[in-house]
XYZ file of C-alpha atoms in Angstrom:
351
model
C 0.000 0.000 0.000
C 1.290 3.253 -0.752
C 0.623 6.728 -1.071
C 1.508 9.902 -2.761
C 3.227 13.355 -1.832
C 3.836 16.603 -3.980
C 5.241 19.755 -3.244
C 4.912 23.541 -4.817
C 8.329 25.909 -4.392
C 7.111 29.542 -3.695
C 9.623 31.985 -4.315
C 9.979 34.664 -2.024
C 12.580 36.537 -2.864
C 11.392 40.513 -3.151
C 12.738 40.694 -6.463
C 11.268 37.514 -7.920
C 8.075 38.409 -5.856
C 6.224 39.002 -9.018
C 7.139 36.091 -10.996
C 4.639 32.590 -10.587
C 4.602 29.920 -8.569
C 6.748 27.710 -9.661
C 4.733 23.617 -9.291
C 7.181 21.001 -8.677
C 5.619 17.623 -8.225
C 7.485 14.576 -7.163
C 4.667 12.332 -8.901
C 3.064 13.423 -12.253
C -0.785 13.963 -10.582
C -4.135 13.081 -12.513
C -6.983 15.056 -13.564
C -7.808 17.212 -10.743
C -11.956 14.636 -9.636
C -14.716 16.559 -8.352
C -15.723 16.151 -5.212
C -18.894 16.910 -3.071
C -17.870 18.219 0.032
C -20.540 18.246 3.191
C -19.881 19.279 6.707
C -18.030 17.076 8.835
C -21.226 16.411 11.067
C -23.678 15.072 7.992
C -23.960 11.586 6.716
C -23.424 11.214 3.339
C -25.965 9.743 1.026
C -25.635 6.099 -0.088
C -23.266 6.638 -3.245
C -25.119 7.067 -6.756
C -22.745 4.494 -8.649
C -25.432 2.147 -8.365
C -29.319 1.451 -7.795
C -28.258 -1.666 -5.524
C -30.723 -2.216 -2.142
C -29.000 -1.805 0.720
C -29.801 -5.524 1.878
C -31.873 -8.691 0.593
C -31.078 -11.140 3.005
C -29.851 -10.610 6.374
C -26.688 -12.548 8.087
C -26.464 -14.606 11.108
C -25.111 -12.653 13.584
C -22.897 -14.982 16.094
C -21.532 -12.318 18.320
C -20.125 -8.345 18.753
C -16.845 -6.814 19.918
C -16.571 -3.279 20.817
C -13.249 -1.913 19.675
C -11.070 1.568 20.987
C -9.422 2.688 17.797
C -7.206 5.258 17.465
C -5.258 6.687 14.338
C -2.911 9.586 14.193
C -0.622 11.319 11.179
C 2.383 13.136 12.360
C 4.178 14.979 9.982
C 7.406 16.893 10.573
C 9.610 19.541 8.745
C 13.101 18.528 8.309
C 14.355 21.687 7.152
C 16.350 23.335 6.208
C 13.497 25.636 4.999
C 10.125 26.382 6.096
C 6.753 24.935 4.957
C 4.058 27.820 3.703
C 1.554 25.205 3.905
C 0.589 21.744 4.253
C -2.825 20.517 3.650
C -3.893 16.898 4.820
C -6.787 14.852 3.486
C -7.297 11.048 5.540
C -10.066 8.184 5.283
C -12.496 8.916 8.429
C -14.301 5.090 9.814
C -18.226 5.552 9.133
C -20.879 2.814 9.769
C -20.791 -0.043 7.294
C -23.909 -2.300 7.824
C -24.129 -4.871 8.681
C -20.651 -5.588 9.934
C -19.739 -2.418 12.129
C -21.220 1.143 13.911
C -19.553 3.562 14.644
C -20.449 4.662 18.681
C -18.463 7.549 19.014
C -15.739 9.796 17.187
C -13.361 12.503 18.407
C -11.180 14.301 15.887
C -7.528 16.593 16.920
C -7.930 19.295 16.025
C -11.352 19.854 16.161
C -11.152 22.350 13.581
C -11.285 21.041 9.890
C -12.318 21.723 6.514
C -15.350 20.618 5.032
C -15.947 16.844 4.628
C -14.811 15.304 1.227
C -17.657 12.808 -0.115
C -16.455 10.604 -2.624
C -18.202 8.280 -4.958
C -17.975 5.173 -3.095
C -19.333 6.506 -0.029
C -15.991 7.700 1.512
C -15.565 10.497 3.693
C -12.388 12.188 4.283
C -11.905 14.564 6.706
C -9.555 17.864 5.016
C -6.975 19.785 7.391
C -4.736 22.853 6.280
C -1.573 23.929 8.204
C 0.078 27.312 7.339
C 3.853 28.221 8.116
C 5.435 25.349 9.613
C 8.759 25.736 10.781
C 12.124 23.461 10.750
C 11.517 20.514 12.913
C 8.138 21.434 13.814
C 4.988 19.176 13.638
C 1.646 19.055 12.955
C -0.505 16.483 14.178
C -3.836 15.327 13.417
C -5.330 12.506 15.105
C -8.540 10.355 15.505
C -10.338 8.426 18.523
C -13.344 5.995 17.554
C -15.379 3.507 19.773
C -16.601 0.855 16.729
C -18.873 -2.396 17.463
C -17.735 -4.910 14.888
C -20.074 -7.691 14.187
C -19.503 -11.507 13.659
C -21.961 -12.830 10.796
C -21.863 -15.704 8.629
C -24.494 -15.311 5.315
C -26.247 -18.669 4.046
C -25.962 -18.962 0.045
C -28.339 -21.402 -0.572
C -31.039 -18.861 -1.794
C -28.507 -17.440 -4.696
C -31.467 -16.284 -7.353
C -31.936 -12.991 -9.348
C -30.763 -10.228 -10.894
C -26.913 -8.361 -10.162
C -26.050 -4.491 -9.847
C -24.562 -3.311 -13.055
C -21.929 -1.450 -10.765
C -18.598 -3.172 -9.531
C -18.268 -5.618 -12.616
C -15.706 -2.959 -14.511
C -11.736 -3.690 -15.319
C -9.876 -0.442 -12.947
C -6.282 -0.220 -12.589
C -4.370 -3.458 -10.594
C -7.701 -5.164 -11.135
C -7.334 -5.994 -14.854
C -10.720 -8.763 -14.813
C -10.841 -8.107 -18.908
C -7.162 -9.529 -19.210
C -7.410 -12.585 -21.306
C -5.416 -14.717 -18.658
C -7.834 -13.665 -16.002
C -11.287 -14.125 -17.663
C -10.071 -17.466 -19.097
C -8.949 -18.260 -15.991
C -12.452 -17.142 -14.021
C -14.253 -19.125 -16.962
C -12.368 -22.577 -16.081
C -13.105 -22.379 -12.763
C -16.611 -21.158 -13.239
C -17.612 -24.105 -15.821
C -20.516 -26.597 -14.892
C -21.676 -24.273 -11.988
C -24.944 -23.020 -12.098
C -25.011 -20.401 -9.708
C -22.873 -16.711 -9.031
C -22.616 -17.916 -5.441
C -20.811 -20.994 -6.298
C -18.705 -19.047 -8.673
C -17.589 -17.307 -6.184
C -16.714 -20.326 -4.452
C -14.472 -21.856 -7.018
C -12.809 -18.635 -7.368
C -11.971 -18.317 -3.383
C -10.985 -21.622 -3.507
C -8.499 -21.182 -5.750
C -6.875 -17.669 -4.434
C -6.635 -19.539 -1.149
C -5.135 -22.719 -2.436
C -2.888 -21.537 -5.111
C -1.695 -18.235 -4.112
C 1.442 -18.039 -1.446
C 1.812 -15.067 1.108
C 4.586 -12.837 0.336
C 6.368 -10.220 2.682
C 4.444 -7.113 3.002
C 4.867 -4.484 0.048
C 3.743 -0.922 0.055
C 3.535 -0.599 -3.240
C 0.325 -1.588 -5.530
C 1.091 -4.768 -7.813
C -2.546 -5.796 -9.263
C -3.936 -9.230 -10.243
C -1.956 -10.453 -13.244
C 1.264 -9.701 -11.356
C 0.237 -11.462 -8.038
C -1.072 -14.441 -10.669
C 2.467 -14.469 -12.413
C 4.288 -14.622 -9.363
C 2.105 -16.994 -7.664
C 1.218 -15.057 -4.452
C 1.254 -11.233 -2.821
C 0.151 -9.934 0.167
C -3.553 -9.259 1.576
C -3.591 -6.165 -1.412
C -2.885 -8.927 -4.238
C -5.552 -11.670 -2.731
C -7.992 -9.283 -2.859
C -7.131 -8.177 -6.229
C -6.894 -11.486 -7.545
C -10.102 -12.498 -5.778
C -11.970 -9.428 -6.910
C -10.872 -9.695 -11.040
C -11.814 -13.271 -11.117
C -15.515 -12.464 -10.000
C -16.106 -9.146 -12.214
C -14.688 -11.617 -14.638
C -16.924 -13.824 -13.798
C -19.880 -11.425 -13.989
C -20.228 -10.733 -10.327
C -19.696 -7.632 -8.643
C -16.731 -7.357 -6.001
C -15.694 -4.701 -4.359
C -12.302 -3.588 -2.501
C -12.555 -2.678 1.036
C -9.189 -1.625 3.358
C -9.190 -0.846 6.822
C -7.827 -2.470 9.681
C -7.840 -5.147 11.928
C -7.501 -6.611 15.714
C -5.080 -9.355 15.725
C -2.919 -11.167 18.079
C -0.018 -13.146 16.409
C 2.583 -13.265 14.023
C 1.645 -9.453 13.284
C 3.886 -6.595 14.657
C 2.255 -4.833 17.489
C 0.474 -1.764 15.416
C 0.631 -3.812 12.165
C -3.172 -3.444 11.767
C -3.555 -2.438 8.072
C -5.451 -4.795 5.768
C -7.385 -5.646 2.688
C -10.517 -8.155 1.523
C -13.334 -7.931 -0.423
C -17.258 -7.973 -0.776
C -19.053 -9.791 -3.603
C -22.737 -8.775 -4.730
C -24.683 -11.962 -4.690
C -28.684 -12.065 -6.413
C -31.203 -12.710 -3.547
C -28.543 -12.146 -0.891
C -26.451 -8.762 -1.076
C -23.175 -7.869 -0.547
C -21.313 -10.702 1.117
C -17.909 -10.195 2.897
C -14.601 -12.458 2.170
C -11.170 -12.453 3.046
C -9.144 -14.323 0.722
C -6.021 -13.824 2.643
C -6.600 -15.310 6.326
C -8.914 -17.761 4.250
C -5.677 -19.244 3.474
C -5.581 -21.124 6.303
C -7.813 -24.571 6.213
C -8.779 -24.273 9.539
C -9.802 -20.442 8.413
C -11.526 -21.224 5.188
C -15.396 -21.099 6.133
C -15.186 -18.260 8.524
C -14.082 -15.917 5.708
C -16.617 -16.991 2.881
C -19.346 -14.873 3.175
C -18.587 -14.274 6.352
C -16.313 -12.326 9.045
C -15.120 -12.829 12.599
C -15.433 -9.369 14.790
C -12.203 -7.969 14.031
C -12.330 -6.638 10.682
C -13.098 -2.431 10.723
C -13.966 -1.127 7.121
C -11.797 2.402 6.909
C -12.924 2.786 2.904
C -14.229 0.886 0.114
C -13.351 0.774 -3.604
C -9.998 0.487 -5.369
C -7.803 3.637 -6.646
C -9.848 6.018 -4.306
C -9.759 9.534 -6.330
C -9.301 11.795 -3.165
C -6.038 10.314 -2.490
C -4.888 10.213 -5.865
C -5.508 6.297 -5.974
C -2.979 5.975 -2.631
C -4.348 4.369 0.915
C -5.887 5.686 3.918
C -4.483 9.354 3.793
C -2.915 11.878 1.171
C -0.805 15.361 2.175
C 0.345 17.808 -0.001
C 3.002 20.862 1.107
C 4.612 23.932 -0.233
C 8.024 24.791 0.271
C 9.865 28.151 0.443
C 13.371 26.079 -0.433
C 14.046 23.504 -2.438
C 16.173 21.568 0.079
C 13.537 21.444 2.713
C 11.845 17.680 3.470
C 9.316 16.976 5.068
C 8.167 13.347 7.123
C 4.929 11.569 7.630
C 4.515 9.266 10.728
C 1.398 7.211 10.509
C -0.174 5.866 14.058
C -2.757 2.769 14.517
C -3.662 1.355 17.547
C -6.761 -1.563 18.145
C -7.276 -2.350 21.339
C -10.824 -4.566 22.407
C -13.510 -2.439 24.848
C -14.403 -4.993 27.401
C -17.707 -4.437 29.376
């Protein structure tokens, strides 16, 4: 997972004072989206990228966990210059039914911009800094009490008619490669339901695909499918292209996670999926700690209460296609640098 960062020199020099700014980026920068911006206390309407009902079947619920979750951004002038301004855009945790709800939310500073809505739903809470000095830092940070749900969805009843949304080829999900839709079309042959599809196809990501060390950089589908493996980012992607392949709507979702184990303490960052089955909805999967046999059924259409959705969809447009957060900064000197220090904790509420 990765994300981007672009600076604009100002010169200030009195006689110069007249010319332009001069834009610098360290990353060439797409077309500039639009957004819809609302005030940070609103909820956003469902997104418009599809007429999809919000639920046709309901899950099994099997237990809750309340969670303390905390996420801060640090980031800190090097110098030798100063910083005229720095403005700071990150993912903020909203309700995601049926698997979480958000109780309560606290943002440092209090103080923000208006909300940016995107068209998956996201919200993104904006923050601008002005006139930060060398080795000074700005902080902003988050404090959320979630309730994260257990469910488990039964696909018997796998009948009727799929969004048109979430079924498209986007960038490290390339489902209209010939290798992957041939692929998706082996696996799919002889069954006569989407739900069982989707079955063959998460059978096979968690069979045939090998964890690899973490990367922060985006790799996509056909590379995690020509090296044989990846890390959660690359299941999902796999996962995900084989189904739109397939003709059934999947859709990215990263956030993080409460886990005890071979994890780093404050490694919480993670990726899976949803699929959109007829009849039933979308249906939650984790490819990656499906892996594991003894695993396998509690991540097909289904999730243990320790998975928090921070954003859904793939190459989100408010952070320039990065993860979780995005800051930009102006300089007054070319050799100033500046340093981002992300913060997770997850830590369970017991009653």
């Amino acid at each position: 997972m990765s994300r981007r960062i672009f600076f604009t020199l100002v010169i200030t020099a009195l006689l110069l004072a007249c010319l332009p700014t001069i834009t610098i980026p360290v990353a060439t920068q797409p077309a500039a989206p639009t957004y819809t911006s609302v005030p940070p206390t609103a909820k956003p309407a469902f997104p418009t990228i599809t007429t999809e009902p919000l639920l046709f079947t309901t899950p099994t619920i099997t237990n809750s966990q309340d969670y303390d979750v905390r996420n801060s951004l640090t980031i800190t002038n090097l110098g030798p210059g100063r910083a005229s301004k720095l403005e700071i855009k990150i993912a903020v945790i909203l309700d995601h039914p049926p698997t979480q709800d958000v109780l309560s939310f606290e943002a440092t500073p209090g103080e923000m911009l208006p909300r940016i809505v995107d068209d998956f739903g996201n919200e993104f809470a904006v923050f601008e800094f002005y006139d930060i000095d060398p080795w000074e830092s700005v902080t902003v940070a988050f404090h959320y009490q979630i309730r994260v749900y257990e469910l488990h969805y039964a696909w018997s009843a796998c009948q009727g008619e799929v969004i048109d949304a979430y079924l498209q080829p986007v960038t490290y999900i390339e489902s209209n490669d010939p290798q992957i839709v041939a692929l998706a079309a082996q696996l799919g042959q002889g069954l006569d339901t989407l739900c069982a599809k989707t079955r063959a196809y998460y059978d096979y990501v968690t069979s045939n695909l090998t964890y690899l060390a973490y990367n922060p950089g985006d790799l996509g589908a056909l590379w995690a499918l020509s090296e044989g493996g990846g890390d959660c980012t690359e299941f999902s992607d796999v996962f995900i292209a084989l189904n739109r392949a397939g003709g059934i709507p999947a859709r990215f979702l990263e956030g993080v996670v409460y886990y005890l184990g071979e994890y780093s303490e404050g490694d919480v960052k993670h990726d899976w999926s949803e699929v959109y089955w007829p009849g039933i909805g979308w249906a939650p999967m984790d490819a990656t700690w499906g892996r594991h046999w003894e695993d396998r059924e509690t991540y097909f259409a289904g999730m243990s209460a320790d998975h928090i959705v921070v954003t859904r969809g793939r190459n989100l447009e408010p952070l320039e296609g990065g993860h979780f957060y995005l800051w930009n900064y102006w300089l007054e000197s070319l050799a100033t640098e500046m340093r981002d220090d992300e913060f997770w904790s997850v830590s369970k509420v017991e009653h």
